[in-house]
C-alpha positions as a printed NumPy array, in Angstrom:
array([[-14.451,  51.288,  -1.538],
       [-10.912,  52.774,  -0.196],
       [-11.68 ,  55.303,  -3.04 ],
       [-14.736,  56.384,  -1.76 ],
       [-14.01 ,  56.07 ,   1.747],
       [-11.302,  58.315,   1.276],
       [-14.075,  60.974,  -0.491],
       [-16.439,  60.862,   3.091],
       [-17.987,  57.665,   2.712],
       [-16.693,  57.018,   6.091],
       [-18.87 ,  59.612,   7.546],
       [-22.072,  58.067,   6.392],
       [-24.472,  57.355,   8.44 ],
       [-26.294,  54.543,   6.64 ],
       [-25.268,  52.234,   3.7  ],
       [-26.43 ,  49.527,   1.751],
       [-24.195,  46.971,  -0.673],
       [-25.962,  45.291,  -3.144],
       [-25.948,  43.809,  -6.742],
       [-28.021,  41.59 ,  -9.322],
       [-27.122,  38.438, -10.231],
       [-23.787,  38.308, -10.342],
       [-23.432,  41.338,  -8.065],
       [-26.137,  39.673,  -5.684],
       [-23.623,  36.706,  -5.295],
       [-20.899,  39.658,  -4.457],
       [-23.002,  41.12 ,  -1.925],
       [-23.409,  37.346,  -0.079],
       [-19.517,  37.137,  -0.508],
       [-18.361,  41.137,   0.535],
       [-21.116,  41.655,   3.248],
       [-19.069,  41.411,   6.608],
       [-16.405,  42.672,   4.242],
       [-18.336,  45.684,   3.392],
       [-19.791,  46.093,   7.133],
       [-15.969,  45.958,   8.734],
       [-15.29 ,  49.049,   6.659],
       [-17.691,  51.36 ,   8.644],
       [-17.775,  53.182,  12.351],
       [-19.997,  50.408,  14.488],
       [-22.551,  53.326,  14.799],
       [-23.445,  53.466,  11.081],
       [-26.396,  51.353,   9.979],
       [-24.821,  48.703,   7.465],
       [-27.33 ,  46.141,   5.494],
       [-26.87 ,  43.709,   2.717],
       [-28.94 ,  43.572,  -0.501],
       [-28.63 ,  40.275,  -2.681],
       [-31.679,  40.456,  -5.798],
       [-30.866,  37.097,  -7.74 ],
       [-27.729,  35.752,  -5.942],
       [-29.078,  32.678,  -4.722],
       [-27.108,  30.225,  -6.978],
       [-27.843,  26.976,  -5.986],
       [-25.752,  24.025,  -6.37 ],
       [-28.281,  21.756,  -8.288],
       [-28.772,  18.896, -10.68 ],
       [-29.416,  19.636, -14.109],
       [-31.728,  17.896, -16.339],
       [-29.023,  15.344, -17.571],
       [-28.723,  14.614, -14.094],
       [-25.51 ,  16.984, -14.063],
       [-23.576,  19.854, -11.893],
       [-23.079,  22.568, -14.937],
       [-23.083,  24.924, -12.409],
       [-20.594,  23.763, -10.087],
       [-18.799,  22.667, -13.395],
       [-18.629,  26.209, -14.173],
       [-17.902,  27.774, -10.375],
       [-15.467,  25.494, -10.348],
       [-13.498,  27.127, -13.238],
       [-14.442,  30.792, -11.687],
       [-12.601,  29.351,  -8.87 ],
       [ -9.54 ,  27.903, -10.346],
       [ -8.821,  30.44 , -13.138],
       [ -9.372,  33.893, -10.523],
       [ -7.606,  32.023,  -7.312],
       [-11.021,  33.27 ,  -5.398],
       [-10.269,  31.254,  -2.527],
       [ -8.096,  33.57 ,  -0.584],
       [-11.465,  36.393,  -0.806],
       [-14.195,  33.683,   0.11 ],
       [-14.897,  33.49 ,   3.655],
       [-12.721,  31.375,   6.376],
       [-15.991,  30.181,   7.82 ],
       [-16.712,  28.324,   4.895],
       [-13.71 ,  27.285,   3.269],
       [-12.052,  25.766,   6.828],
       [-14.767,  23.385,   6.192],
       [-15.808,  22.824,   2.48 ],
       [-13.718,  23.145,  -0.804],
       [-13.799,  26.607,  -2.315],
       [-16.203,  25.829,  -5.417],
       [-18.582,  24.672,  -2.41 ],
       [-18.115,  28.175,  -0.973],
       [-18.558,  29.325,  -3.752],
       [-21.922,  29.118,  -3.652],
       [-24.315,  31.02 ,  -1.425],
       [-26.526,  28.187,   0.171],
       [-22.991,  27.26 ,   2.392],
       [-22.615,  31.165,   3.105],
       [-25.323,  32.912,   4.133],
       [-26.349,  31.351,   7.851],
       [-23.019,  32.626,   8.788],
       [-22.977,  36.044,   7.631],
       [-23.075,  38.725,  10.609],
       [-24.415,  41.526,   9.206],
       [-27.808,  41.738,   7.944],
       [-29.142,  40.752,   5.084],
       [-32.037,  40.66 ,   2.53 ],
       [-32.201,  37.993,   0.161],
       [-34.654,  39.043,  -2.981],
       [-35.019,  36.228,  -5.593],
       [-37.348,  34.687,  -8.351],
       [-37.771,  30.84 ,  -7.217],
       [-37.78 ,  29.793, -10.674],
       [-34.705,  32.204, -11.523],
       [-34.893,  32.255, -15.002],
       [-31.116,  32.815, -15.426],
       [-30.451,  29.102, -13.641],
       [-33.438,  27.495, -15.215],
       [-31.511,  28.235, -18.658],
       [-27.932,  28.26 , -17.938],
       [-28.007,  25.948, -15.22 ],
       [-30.384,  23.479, -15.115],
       [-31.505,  23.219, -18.513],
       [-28.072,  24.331, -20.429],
       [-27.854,  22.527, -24.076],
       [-25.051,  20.677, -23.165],
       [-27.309,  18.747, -20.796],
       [-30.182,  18.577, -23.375],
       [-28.94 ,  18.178, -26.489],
       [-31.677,  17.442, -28.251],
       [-33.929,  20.085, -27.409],
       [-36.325,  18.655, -25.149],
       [-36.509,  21.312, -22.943],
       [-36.313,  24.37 , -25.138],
       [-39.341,  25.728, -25.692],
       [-40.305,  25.049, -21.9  ],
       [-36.85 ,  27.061, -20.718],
       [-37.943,  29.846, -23.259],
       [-41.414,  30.347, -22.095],
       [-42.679,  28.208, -18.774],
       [-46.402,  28.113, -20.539],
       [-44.808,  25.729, -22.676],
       [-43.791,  23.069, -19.557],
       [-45.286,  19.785, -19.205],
       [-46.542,  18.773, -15.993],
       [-43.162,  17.116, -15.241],
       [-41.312,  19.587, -16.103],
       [-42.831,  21.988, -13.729],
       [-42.316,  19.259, -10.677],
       [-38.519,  19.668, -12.055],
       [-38.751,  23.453, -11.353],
       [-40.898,  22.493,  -8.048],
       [-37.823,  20.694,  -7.018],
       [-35.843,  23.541,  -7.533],
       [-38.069,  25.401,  -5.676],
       [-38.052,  23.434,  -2.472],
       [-33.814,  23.554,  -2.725],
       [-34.09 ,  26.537,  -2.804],
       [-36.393,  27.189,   0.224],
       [-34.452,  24.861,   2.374],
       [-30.868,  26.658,   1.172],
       [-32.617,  29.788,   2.98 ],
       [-34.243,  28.256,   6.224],
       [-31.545,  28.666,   8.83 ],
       [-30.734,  32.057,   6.899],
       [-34.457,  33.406,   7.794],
       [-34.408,  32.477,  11.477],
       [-32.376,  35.282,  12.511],
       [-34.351,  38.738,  12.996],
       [-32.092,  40.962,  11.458],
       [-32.157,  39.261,   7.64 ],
       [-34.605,  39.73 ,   5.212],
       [-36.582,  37.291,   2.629],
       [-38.752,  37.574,  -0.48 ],
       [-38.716,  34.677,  -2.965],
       [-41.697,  35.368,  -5.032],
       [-42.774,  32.131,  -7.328],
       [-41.522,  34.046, -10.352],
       [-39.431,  33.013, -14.179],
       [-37.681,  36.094, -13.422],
       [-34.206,  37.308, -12.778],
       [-33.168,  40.708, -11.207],
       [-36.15 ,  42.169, -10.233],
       [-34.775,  45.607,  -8.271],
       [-32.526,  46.969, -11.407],
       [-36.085,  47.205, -13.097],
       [-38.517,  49.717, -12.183],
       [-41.749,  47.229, -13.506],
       [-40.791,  44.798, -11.313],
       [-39.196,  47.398,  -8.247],
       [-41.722,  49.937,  -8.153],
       [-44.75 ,  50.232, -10.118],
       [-49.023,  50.044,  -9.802],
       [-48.618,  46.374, -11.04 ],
       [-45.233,  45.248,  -9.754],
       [-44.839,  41.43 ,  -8.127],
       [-46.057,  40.68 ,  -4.887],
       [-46.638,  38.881,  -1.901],
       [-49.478,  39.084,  -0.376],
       [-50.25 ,  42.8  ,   0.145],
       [-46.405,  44.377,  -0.432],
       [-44.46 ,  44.934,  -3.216],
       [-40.578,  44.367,  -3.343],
       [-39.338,  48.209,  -2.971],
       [-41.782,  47.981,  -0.043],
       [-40.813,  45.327,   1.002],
       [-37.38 ,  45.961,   1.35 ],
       [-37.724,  49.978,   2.821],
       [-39.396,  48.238,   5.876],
       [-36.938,  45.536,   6.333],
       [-33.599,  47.883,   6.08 ],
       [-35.647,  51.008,   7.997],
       [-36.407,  48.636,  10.737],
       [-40.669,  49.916,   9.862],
       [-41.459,  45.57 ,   9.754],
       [-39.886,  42.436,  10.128],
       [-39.954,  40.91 ,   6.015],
       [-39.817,  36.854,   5.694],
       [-42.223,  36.814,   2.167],
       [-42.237,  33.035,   0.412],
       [-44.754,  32.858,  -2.001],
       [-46.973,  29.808,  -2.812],
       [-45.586,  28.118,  -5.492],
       [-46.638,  28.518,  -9.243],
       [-48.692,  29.209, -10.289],
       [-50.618,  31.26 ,  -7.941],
       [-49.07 ,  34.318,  -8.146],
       [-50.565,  36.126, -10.666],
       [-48.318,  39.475, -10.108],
       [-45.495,  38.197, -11.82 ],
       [-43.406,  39.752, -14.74 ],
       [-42.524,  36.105, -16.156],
       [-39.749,  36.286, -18.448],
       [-40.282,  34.749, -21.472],
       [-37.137,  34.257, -24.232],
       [-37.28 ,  34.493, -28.087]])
């Protein structure tokens, strides 16, 4: 960013930081970061597609996840980039993740995400270390394959996640679509961005979706009915 700064990036008049998956977890974390960088008259937004990592119970009853952030933590010393808001109150792995993060983040923000992100549903919740023998691999591979209870697992998931967002989504400025999806990264890909049959909520598709919300054309707080009523998706389905 000092790089491009440096080129006339301070001269913009409007930017937007964002990132998928991993990157979507950067945006949550550099946001006010990013936003501190510019004039106070330049229009500065936040775009997070897939970031919402939640800190949730696998199958074996579990944390892989925090398991994992954990060791992201440890081995890269994050703690001294994650915010002071957070980590004056909660240990670093638990700002580590974005449900403790993003009710306190000034700037504003759109959160895009699958509610069955496919990435968490297999390295996450149903990781082979927590189902070792294989009960849950053809339903993690292909969600037409779930049995009724393991669809209230992902409903669970669901609701987490929906409650991880609720003080987020009372503020004006931020932005929310959480389509009932199996998908993961959904604005990197033009069928799911930007096409005739792209996902959607009600009447608006995500590129939509998001133009109005960073444009200031609509106020954008989409949460789909869960699955499987949306019949828009682009359901990921693994070999």
């Amino acid at each position: 960013m000092q790089d491009l700064m440096a080129k006339g990036m301070q001269n913009a008049d409007q930017a937007l930081l964002s990132g998928c998956s991993a990157g979507g977890l950067a945006s949550i974390l550099h946001c006010d970061e990013f936003r501190d960088l510019f004039p106070k008259t330049t229009k500065v937004k936040c775009l997070s597609d897939a970031g919402m990592f939640l800190d949730a119970v696998d199958v074996s009853g579990g944390h892989t996840l925090r398991n994992m952030f954990a060791g992201v933590v440890s081995l890269q010393e994050v703690q001294k980039n994650l915010p002071i808001t957070c980590t004056s109150q909660l240990d670093p792995t638990s700002c580590f993740f974005p449900q403790n993060l993003v009710a306190n983040i000034k700037t504003p923000m759109f959160l895009l995400n699958a509610a069955y992100d496919a990435w968490q549903v297999q390295a996450s919740l149903a990781p082979p270390t927590a189902d070792p023998h294989g009960y849950w691999s053809d339903c993690k591979s292909d969600h037409a394959h779930c049995n009724s209870s393991q669809i209230q697992f992902f409903q669970d998931f669901r609701n987490q996640m929906l409650n991880a967002v609720e003080v987020f989504s009372k503020s004006n400025e931020n932005g929310l679509f959480i389509n009932s999806c199996f998908a993961h990264c959904q604005s990197e890909r033009q069928d799911t961005w930007y096409a005739d049959d792209s996902p959607r909520i009600g009447d608006k598709g995500i590129a939509k979706s998001v133009g109005d919300w960073y444009f200031d054309r609509a106020a954008l707080k989409a949460i789909d009915c869960p699955y499987p009523c949306d019949k828009t998706c682009r359901n990921l389905v693994f070999k």
